[in-house]
Coordinates of C-alpha atoms and ligand atoms in Angstrom, one line a residue:
M1 CA -12.7 9.9 -31.4
A2 CA -15.2 10.3 -33.9
D3 CA -14.9 8.2 -35.8
P4 CA -18.4 6.2 -37.7
A5 CA -17.3 3.0 -39.0
I6 CA -17.5 0.7 -36.4
V7 CA -15.9 -3.0 -36.9
P8 CA -15.7 -5.0 -34.3
A9 CA -12.4 -6.3 -33.7
P10 CA -11.9 -10.2 -35.5
D11 CA -12.5 -12.7 -33.4
R12 CA -14.1 -11.1 -30.2
P13 CA -17.3 -12.9 -29.2
E14 CA -21.1 -11.2 -30.6
R15 CA -22.8 -9.3 -27.9
D16 CA -25.5 -7.0 -28.1
L17 CA -23.6 -4.5 -26.4
D18 CA -19.9 -3.4 -27.8
L19 CA -19.3 -1.8 -24.3
V20 CA -20.9 -1.8 -20.5
L21 CA -19.3 0.8 -18.3
F22 CA -20.0 -0.3 -14.5
G23 CA -19.6 2.5 -11.6
A24 CA -20.6 4.8 -13.4
T25 CA -22.7 6.6 -10.3
G26 CA -18.9 6.6 -8.5
F27 CA -15.9 9.4 -9.2
T28 CA -14.1 8.2 -12.1
G29 CA -17.7 6.2 -13.3
G30 CA -19.3 9.0 -13.6
L31 CA -16.3 11.4 -16.1
T32 CA -15.7 7.9 -17.8
A33 CA -19.6 8.1 -18.9
A34 CA -18.7 11.7 -20.1
Y35 CA -15.9 11.1 -21.8
L36 CA -17.7 8.4 -23.8
A37 CA -20.5 10.3 -24.5
R38 CA -18.6 13.2 -25.8
N39 CA -15.5 11.0 -27.9
A40 CA -17.7 7.6 -28.7
P41 CA -17.6 6.6 -32.0
H42 CA -21.4 6.7 -33.2
G43 CA -23.7 4.2 -33.6
L44 CA -21.8 3.0 -30.1
R45 CA -24.6 0.4 -28.3
W46 CA -23.4 1.0 -25.1
A47 CA -24.9 0.6 -21.4
L48 CA -24.9 2.1 -18.0
A49 CA -24.7 0.0 -14.6
G50 CA -25.0 0.3 -11.6
R51 CA -26.4 -1.3 -7.5
N52 CA -28.5 2.0 -7.6
Q53 CA -31.4 2.7 -9.9
D54 CA -31.2 6.5 -9.5
K55 CA -28.4 7.4 -9.5
L56 CA -27.8 5.4 -12.9
A57 CA -30.7 7.6 -13.7
A58 CA -29.5 10.5 -12.9
V59 CA -26.0 10.0 -14.5
R60 CA -27.8 9.7 -17.8
D61 CA -29.5 12.7 -18.0
R62 CA -27.1 14.6 -16.7
L63 CA -25.5 14.1 -19.5
A64 CA -27.9 14.5 -22.0
E65 CA -28.7 18.3 -20.0
S66 CA -24.9 18.0 -21.4
G67 CA -26.2 18.2 -25.0
A68 CA -24.9 14.0 -25.7
D69 CA -27.0 11.7 -27.4
V70 CA -28.3 9.3 -24.9
E71 CA -31.2 8.0 -27.2
G72 CA -31.0 3.7 -26.4
L73 CA -27.8 4.2 -23.9
E74 CA -29.1 1.0 -21.4
L75 CA -29.5 1.1 -17.7
L76 CA -28.5 -2.2 -15.7
R77 CA -28.6 -3.2 -12.8
A78 CA -25.6 -4.4 -11.2
D79 CA -24.2 -5.0 -7.2
V80 CA -21.0 -7.1 -6.5
T81 CA -22.7 -9.2 -4.1
D82 CA -24.8 -11.1 -6.8
R83 CA -23.0 -13.0 -8.8
A84 CA -25.9 -13.7 -11.5
S85 CA -26.2 -10.1 -12.1
L86 CA -22.5 -10.2 -13.0
D87 CA -22.5 -13.5 -14.9
A88 CA -25.4 -10.9 -17.3
L89 CA -23.8 -7.9 -17.5
A90 CA -20.5 -10.0 -18.7
G91 CA -23.5 -12.5 -20.6
R92 CA -24.0 -9.8 -23.4
A93 CA -21.0 -7.2 -23.5
R94 CA -17.8 -7.3 -25.5
V95 CA -15.6 -5.4 -23.3
V96 CA -16.5 -4.4 -19.2
I97 CA -15.3 -1.7 -18.0
T98 CA -16.1 -1.3 -13.8
T99 CA -14.7 1.9 -11.5
V100 CA -16.2 -0.3 -8.6
G101 CA -13.1 0.1 -6.0
P102 CA -11.4 -0.6 -3.8
Y103 CA -10.7 -3.9 -6.4
L104 CA -9.7 -6.1 -3.5
T105 CA -12.7 -4.9 -1.8
H106 CA -15.2 -4.8 -4.8
G107 CA -13.2 -6.2 -7.8
E108 CA -12.7 -10.1 -8.2
P109 CA -16.5 -11.4 -8.6
L110 CA -16.4 -9.8 -12.4
V111 CA -12.7 -10.5 -12.7
A112 CA -14.3 -13.8 -12.7
A113 CA -17.6 -13.6 -14.6
C114 CA -15.6 -11.8 -17.2
A115 CA -13.4 -14.8 -17.4
A116 CA -16.2 -16.8 -17.8
A117 CA -17.7 -14.9 -19.9
G118 CA -14.5 -14.7 -22.7
T119 CA -15.5 -11.0 -22.3
D120 CA -13.0 -8.1 -21.8
Y121 CA -12.6 -6.0 -19.3
V122 CA -10.5 -3.0 -18.6
D123 CA -10.4 -1.3 -14.4
L124 CA -8.2 1.1 -12.9
T125 CA -6.9 -0.9 -9.7
G126 CA -3.5 0.4 -8.8
E127 CA -3.4 -2.4 -6.1
P128 CA -0.5 -4.9 -7.1
E129 CA -2.6 -8.0 -4.6
F130 CA -5.7 -8.2 -6.6
V131 CA -3.3 -8.3 -10.0
D132 CA -1.7 -11.0 -8.5
R133 CA -4.7 -12.3 -6.4
M134 CA -7.0 -12.6 -10.0
Y135 CA -3.7 -13.5 -12.0
L136 CA -3.5 -17.0 -10.0
A137 CA -7.3 -16.8 -9.8
H138 CA -8.8 -16.4 -13.3
H139 CA -6.0 -16.1 -15.8
A140 CA -5.8 -19.7 -17.0
T141 CA -9.8 -19.1 -17.8
A142 CA -9.7 -16.9 -19.5
E143 CA -6.5 -18.1 -22.0
R144 CA -8.8 -20.1 -22.0
T145 CA -12.3 -18.5 -23.5
G146 CA -10.1 -15.8 -25.3
A147 CA -10.8 -13.3 -22.0
R148 CA -8.8 -9.9 -22.0
I149 CA -8.0 -8.4 -18.3
V150 CA -6.1 -5.3 -18.4
H151 CA -5.7 -3.9 -15.5
A152 CA -4.5 -0.9 -14.3
C153 CA -5.7 0.9 -17.5
G154 CA -5.5 4.6 -15.9
F155 CA -3.0 7.1 -14.5
D156 CA -1.3 3.1 -13.0
S157 CA -0.2 2.6 -15.2
V158 CA -0.9 3.4 -18.7
P159 CA 1.5 6.2 -19.1
H160 CA 3.8 4.4 -17.4
D161 CA 3.2 1.1 -19.0
L162 CA 3.6 2.7 -23.2
G163 CA 5.8 5.0 -21.9
A164 CA 8.9 2.5 -21.4
L165 CA 7.6 0.6 -24.5
H166 CA 7.9 4.0 -26.6
T167 CA 11.5 4.6 -24.9
V168 CA 12.8 1.1 -26.1
Q169 CA 11.4 1.5 -29.2
E170 CA 13.6 4.8 -29.6
L171 CA 16.7 3.1 -28.4
Q172 CA 16.0 0.1 -30.7
A173 CA 19.9 -1.4 -28.7
E174 CA 20.2 -4.7 -28.8
G175 CA 21.8 -6.2 -25.4
P176 CA 20.5 -5.3 -22.2
V177 CA 18.7 -2.3 -21.0
T178 CA 17.4 -0.2 -17.9
V179 CA 14.9 2.6 -18.0
R180 CA 13.4 3.8 -15.7
G181 CA 10.2 6.5 -15.1
V182 CA 9.9 9.6 -13.3
V183 CA 6.8 10.9 -12.2
R184 CA 5.9 14.6 -11.6
A185 CA 1.5 15.9 -10.6
D186 CA 0.7 18.3 -9.7
A187 CA -3.0 16.8 -8.8
K188 CA -5.3 16.2 -5.9
F189 CA -6.6 12.4 -5.6
S190 CA -10.9 11.4 -4.4
G191 CA -11.8 9.1 -1.7
G192 CA -12.3 6.1 -4.0
T193 CA -8.4 6.8 -4.6
F194 CA -7.7 7.0 -1.2
H195 CA -9.7 4.9 -0.1
S196 CA -7.6 1.9 -2.5
A197 CA -4.6 3.3 -1.2
V198 CA -5.1 3.1 1.9
T199 CA -6.3 -0.5 1.6
A200 CA -3.5 -1.4 -0.5
V201 CA -0.7 -0.3 2.0
S202 CA -2.3 -1.6 5.1
R203 CA -2.2 -4.8 3.3
A204 CA 2.2 -5.2 3.1
R205 CA 1.9 -8.7 3.7
Q206 CA -0.5 -9.3 2.3
M207 CA 0.8 -8.6 -0.8
R208 CA 3.9 -10.0 -0.1
E209 CA 3.1 -13.4 -0.1
A210 CA 0.5 -12.9 -3.2
A211 CA 2.9 -12.1 -5.3
A212 CA 5.6 -14.6 -3.6
E213 CA 2.6 -17.0 -4.9
R214 CA 2.7 -15.8 -7.9
R215 CA 6.3 -15.9 -8.7
R216 CA 6.4 -19.4 -8.4
V217 CA 3.5 -20.2 -11.0
E218 CA 3.8 -17.8 -13.2
P219 CA 6.2 -19.1 -16.8
R220 CA 9.3 -16.8 -17.4
P221 CA 10.0 -16.0 -20.6
A222 CA 12.8 -18.1 -22.3
G223 CA 16.1 -17.3 -22.9
R224 CA 14.9 -13.6 -21.2
S225 CA 14.9 -11.7 -18.4
S226 CA 12.4 -8.1 -17.7
R227 CA 12.7 -7.2 -13.4
A228 CA 11.4 -4.1 -11.2
V229 CA 14.7 -3.0 -9.8
A230 CA 14.1 -0.8 -6.7
G231 CA 15.5 2.2 -6.6
R232 CA 17.5 4.4 -3.9
P233 CA 16.9 7.5 -2.9
H234 CA 19.2 9.9 -5.6
R235 CA 19.8 12.7 -7.9
D236 CA 19.6 11.4 -11.1
P237 CA 22.9 12.4 -13.4
V238 CA 20.8 12.7 -16.4
L239 CA 17.7 14.7 -15.8
G240 CA 19.8 17.1 -13.1
W241 CA 16.1 16.3 -10.1
W242 CA 16.1 14.6 -7.1
L243 CA 14.8 10.5 -7.2
L244 CA 12.5 9.1 -4.8
P245 CA 12.0 5.2 -5.6
M246 CA 7.6 5.0 -6.2
P247 CA 6.3 2.2 -4.2
T248 CA 3.3 1.9 -6.7
I249 CA 2.2 -0.4 -9.2
D250 CA 3.3 0.2 -11.9
P251 CA 6.9 -0.5 -11.9
Y252 CA 5.3 -4.3 -12.3
V253 CA 3.0 -4.0 -14.4
V254 CA 6.0 -2.5 -16.4
A255 CA 8.3 -5.5 -16.4
R256 CA 5.8 -7.5 -17.2
S257 CA 5.3 -5.8 -20.2
G258 CA 9.2 -6.8 -20.5
A259 CA 8.5 -10.1 -20.1
A260 CA 6.1 -10.3 -22.7
L261 CA 7.4 -9.0 -25.1
P262 CA 10.8 -9.8 -27.2
A263 CA 11.0 -5.5 -28.2
Y264 CA 12.7 -5.4 -24.6
G265 CA 15.7 -7.1 -25.3
P266 CA 16.9 -9.9 -24.0
E267 CA 18.0 -8.1 -20.4
F268 CA 15.0 -5.7 -19.1
R269 CA 15.0 -3.4 -16.0
Y270 CA 12.7 -0.7 -14.7
S271 CA 12.9 1.0 -12.0
H272 CA 10.4 3.8 -11.3
Y273 CA 10.7 7.0 -8.4
A274 CA 9.3 10.3 -8.3
G275 CA 11.1 13.1 -9.3
T276 CA 11.2 17.1 -7.8
T277 CA 13.7 19.3 -8.6
T278 CA 14.4 21.2 -4.9
L279 CA 15.8 18.3 -2.2
P280 CA 13.0 19.3 0.9
Y281 CA 11.0 18.5 -1.4
A282 CA 12.5 15.0 -1.4
V283 CA 12.4 14.5 2.4
G284 CA 8.7 16.7 2.8
G285 CA 7.1 13.4 -0.4
V286 CA 9.5 10.4 2.7
V287 CA 8.4 12.5 5.5
G288 CA 4.1 11.8 4.5
V289 CA 4.2 8.8 2.2
G290 CA 6.3 6.8 5.3
A291 CA 3.3 8.7 7.9
L292 CA 0.5 6.8 5.5
A293 CA 1.4 3.6 5.2
L294 CA 2.7 3.8 9.6
G295 CA -1.1 5.0 10.0
A296 CA -2.7 2.7 8.1
Q297 CA -1.3 -0.3 9.8
V298 CA -3.3 0.4 13.0
G299 CA -6.7 -1.0 12.1
P300 CA -8.7 3.0 14.8
L301 CA -6.0 4.9 13.1
R302 CA -6.2 3.9 9.6
R303 CA -10.6 3.9 10.2
A304 CA -10.2 7.5 11.7
M305 CA -8.4 8.4 8.5
L306 CA -10.8 6.7 6.4
N307 CA -13.7 8.6 8.2
R308 CA -12.1 11.7 6.9
V309 CA -12.3 11.7 3.7
K310 CA -15.8 11.1 1.7
Q311 CA -16.0 8.5 -0.5
G312 CA -17.6 9.5 -4.0
E313 CA -16.3 12.8 -4.3
G314 CA -13.3 14.0 -6.0
P315 CA -11.4 17.6 -7.3
S316 CA -13.1 19.9 -9.3
A317 CA -13.1 20.8 -11.9
E318 CA -11.3 24.0 -11.6
R319 CA -8.7 21.9 -9.2
R320 CA -8.1 19.3 -11.7
E321 CA -8.3 21.6 -15.1
R322 CA -4.7 22.7 -13.7
S323 CA -3.4 19.7 -12.7
W324 CA -0.8 18.0 -15.2
F325 CA 1.6 15.2 -15.1
S326 CA 4.4 14.5 -16.6
V327 CA 6.5 11.3 -16.9
D328 CA 10.3 12.1 -17.7
F329 CA 11.9 8.4 -19.4
V330 CA 14.8 7.9 -19.5
G331 CA 16.5 4.7 -21.1
E332 CA 20.2 3.4 -21.3
G333 CA 21.6 0.1 -23.9
G334 CA 23.6 -0.5 -26.9
G335 CA 25.5 2.4 -25.2
R336 CA 22.8 5.4 -26.4
T337 CA 21.0 7.1 -24.2
V338 CA 17.3 8.4 -25.0
R339 CA 15.1 10.4 -23.0
T340 CA 11.1 10.5 -24.4
R341 CA 8.1 12.7 -22.3
V342 CA 4.6 10.5 -22.0
S343 CA 2.6 14.3 -20.7
G344 CA -1.1 15.3 -20.1
G345 CA -3.8 17.0 -18.0
D346 CA -5.1 16.3 -14.7
P347 CA -3.7 12.8 -14.2
G348 CA -6.1 11.1 -11.7
Y349 CA -9.7 12.2 -13.1
D350 CA -9.6 13.7 -16.7
E351 CA -6.8 11.5 -18.3
T352 CA -7.6 8.5 -16.6
A353 CA -11.4 9.0 -17.6
K354 CA -10.7 9.3 -21.2
M355 CA -7.2 6.5 -20.8
L356 CA -10.5 4.0 -20.2
A357 CA -12.6 4.7 -21.5
E358 CA -10.0 4.7 -25.0
S359 CA -8.5 1.2 -23.8
A360 CA -11.6 0.1 -24.1
L361 CA -12.6 1.0 -27.3
C362 CA -9.3 0.1 -28.7
L363 CA -10.1 -3.0 -26.8
A364 CA -14.1 -3.0 -29.0
F365 CA -12.5 -1.7 -32.6
D366 CA -8.5 -2.0 -32.7
D367 CA -7.2 -5.0 -34.8
N368 CA -4.3 -5.4 -31.7
P369 CA -2.1 -9.0 -31.5
P370 CA -3.6 -12.4 -30.4
T371 CA -3.9 -12.2 -26.3
A372 CA -5.3 -13.8 -24.2
G373 CA -5.5 -14.5 -20.1
Q374 CA -4.1 -11.4 -17.9
V375 CA -1.8 -8.9 -20.0
T376 CA -0.3 -5.4 -19.9
T377 CA -1.4 -2.2 -21.5
A378 CA 0.9 -2.3 -23.2
Q379 CA 1.2 -6.1 -24.4
A380 CA -3.2 -5.9 -25.2
M381 CA -3.1 -2.7 -27.2
G382 CA 0.7 -0.9 -27.6
A383 CA 0.9 1.2 -30.5
N384 CA -2.8 0.9 -30.8
L385 CA -3.9 3.1 -27.6
T386 CA -0.9 5.4 -28.2
A387 CA -2.1 6.4 -31.3
R388 CA -5.6 6.6 -30.1
L389 CA -4.9 8.5 -26.9
R390 CA -2.1 11.0 -28.6
A391 CA -5.3 12.3 -31.0
A392 CA -7.1 12.9 -27.2
G393 CA -4.0 15.2 -26.2
M394 CA -1.6 12.9 -24.3
R395 CA 2.0 13.7 -25.9
F396 CA 4.2 10.9 -26.2
E397 CA 7.7 12.8 -27.4
T398 CA 11.4 12.4 -27.0
L399 CA 13.4 14.2 -26.1
D400 CA 17.0 13.7 -28.0
Ligands
NAP501 N1 -5.7 3.9 -10.2 C1 -6.1 5.5 -11.5 O1 -5.3 5.8 -11.9 C2 -6.8 5.6 -10.8 C3 -7.7 6.8 -11.0 C4 -8.8 7.0 -10.2 C5 -9.2 5.8 -8.9 N2 -8.8 4.8 -9.2 C6 -10.0 3.6 -8.4 O2 -11.0 3.9 -9.5 C7 -12.0 3.1 -8.3 C8 -13.2 4.0 -8.2 O3 -12.5 5.6 -7.6 P1 -13.9 6.8 -7.6 O4 -12.7 8.0 -6.6 O5 -15.0 6.7 -8.5 O6 -14.5 5.9 -6.4 P2 -16.4 6.7 -5.5 O7 -16.9 8.0 -6.9 O8 -16.1 5.7 -4.1 O9 -17.3 5.1 -7.2 C9 -17.7 4.0 -6.5 C10 -18.2 3.6 -7.7 O10 -18.1 1.8 -7.2 C11 -19.5 1.5 -6.3 N3 -20.1 0.3 -5.6 C12 -19.7 0.3 -5.1 N4 -19.8 -0.6 -4.3 C13 -20.9 -1.9 -5.3 C14 -21.5 -2.6 -4.8 N5 -21.7 -3.8 -3.9 N6 -21.8 -3.2 -6.1 C15 -21.8 -2.3 -7.0 N7 -21.4 -0.7 -7.6 C16 -21.3 -1.0 -6.1 C17 -20.3 2.8 -6.2 O11 -21.4 2.9 -6.7 P3 -22.9 4.0 -5.4 O12 -23.0 5.6 -6.0 O13 -24.2 3.1 -5.4 O14 -21.9 3.7 -4.3 C18 -19.4 3.9 -7.0 O15 -20.1 4.2 -8.3 C19 -11.0 3.6 -6.7 O16 -10.2 2.2 -6.9 C20 -9.6 4.2 -7.2 O17 -8.9 3.9 -6.7 C21 -8.0 4.3 -10.6

């Protein structure tokens, strides 16, 4: 989104850098750097950060070879094991982007640094336990300093969060509203995503404990309720597809937006599914996910799985070119039904890099509603981020 007029969003701390991208040497970090180099507004003050200066310099060289203007693009050394390096990074930037995962392993020190410094933060986590632990440990500090801590700014969970918001706005029902989101995709994942997913599912008990602790302390909206409801496998009467409940972070993010924003009505329920047109695919999906989840519980099996997939690598440009996703939403309330769809290209990487970079630009430059602490994409940016993603080629449609 080339916009020459850079005006900082009101009331944000003045820093010498607009954005810092931490993890620029990784697979998704490299794609995010390339997206920013191609699409960032002229005059953006940004830097690449990572633990290895030579690898960072190689990323900057690749950007220059692709024709990007990298004059003045700084390289900052930062390591998650060196808190002072993260404090320095958070102290210089208005927004920090991080692709350093698995977040349960590497994520907390940077969230702590950004919350303390009043610096906006975006990441790509899909790990519910990480998000709950960060709420418990750093939400209050971020609320006090004004930092907006926005997790899950990639395929987890931007299309689902903004798609559900779009659906309730189209429905405009007075009373209770239910929305179901149905994901279909053809795509491959990276080593980093595989490691994060296996780490997350191997910690089912810890995940439940963190969620329960959060429920005990998090205030509920007065006079309203918003909940993620685990569905069951069924054939959907409106869509005509087989739906399988998808135990990802997305329904929790959507429900949190429902709790934060009155637009979702007095009683909001969201369920999240994978959709397929044929029953054998549905059965195969259940068996595949179940086998991965079971294998991840057993130490030696988990290590064997992780050793087979290397971090730092991901699907080729040709494979990503053929990849696609769509999320169909059915919203019901006030006697009406609406169908909407969010869709785009390669979900996990090309579109994720776009969503992550546009989220950071949106926090830095758009006039968003005043929020602070741990907030969702719908809550912190809503229509501004939807407008950016539409302009960048993602589709948000109302079907009927
Ligand atoms: N939810 C979504 O939609 C979505 C989509 C894509 C990715 N993701 C998530 O994004 C994360 C990154 O995925 P990826 O495939 O890009 O992973 P990756 O290629 O393995 O990249 C990991 C990055 O972390 C850096 N790193 C590791 N340890 C570090 C440390 N101690 N200090 C500083 N940096 C460190 C690596 O630096 P070096 O180069 O120096 O090793 C590298 O830049 C994963 O958690 C993945 O699940 C989520």
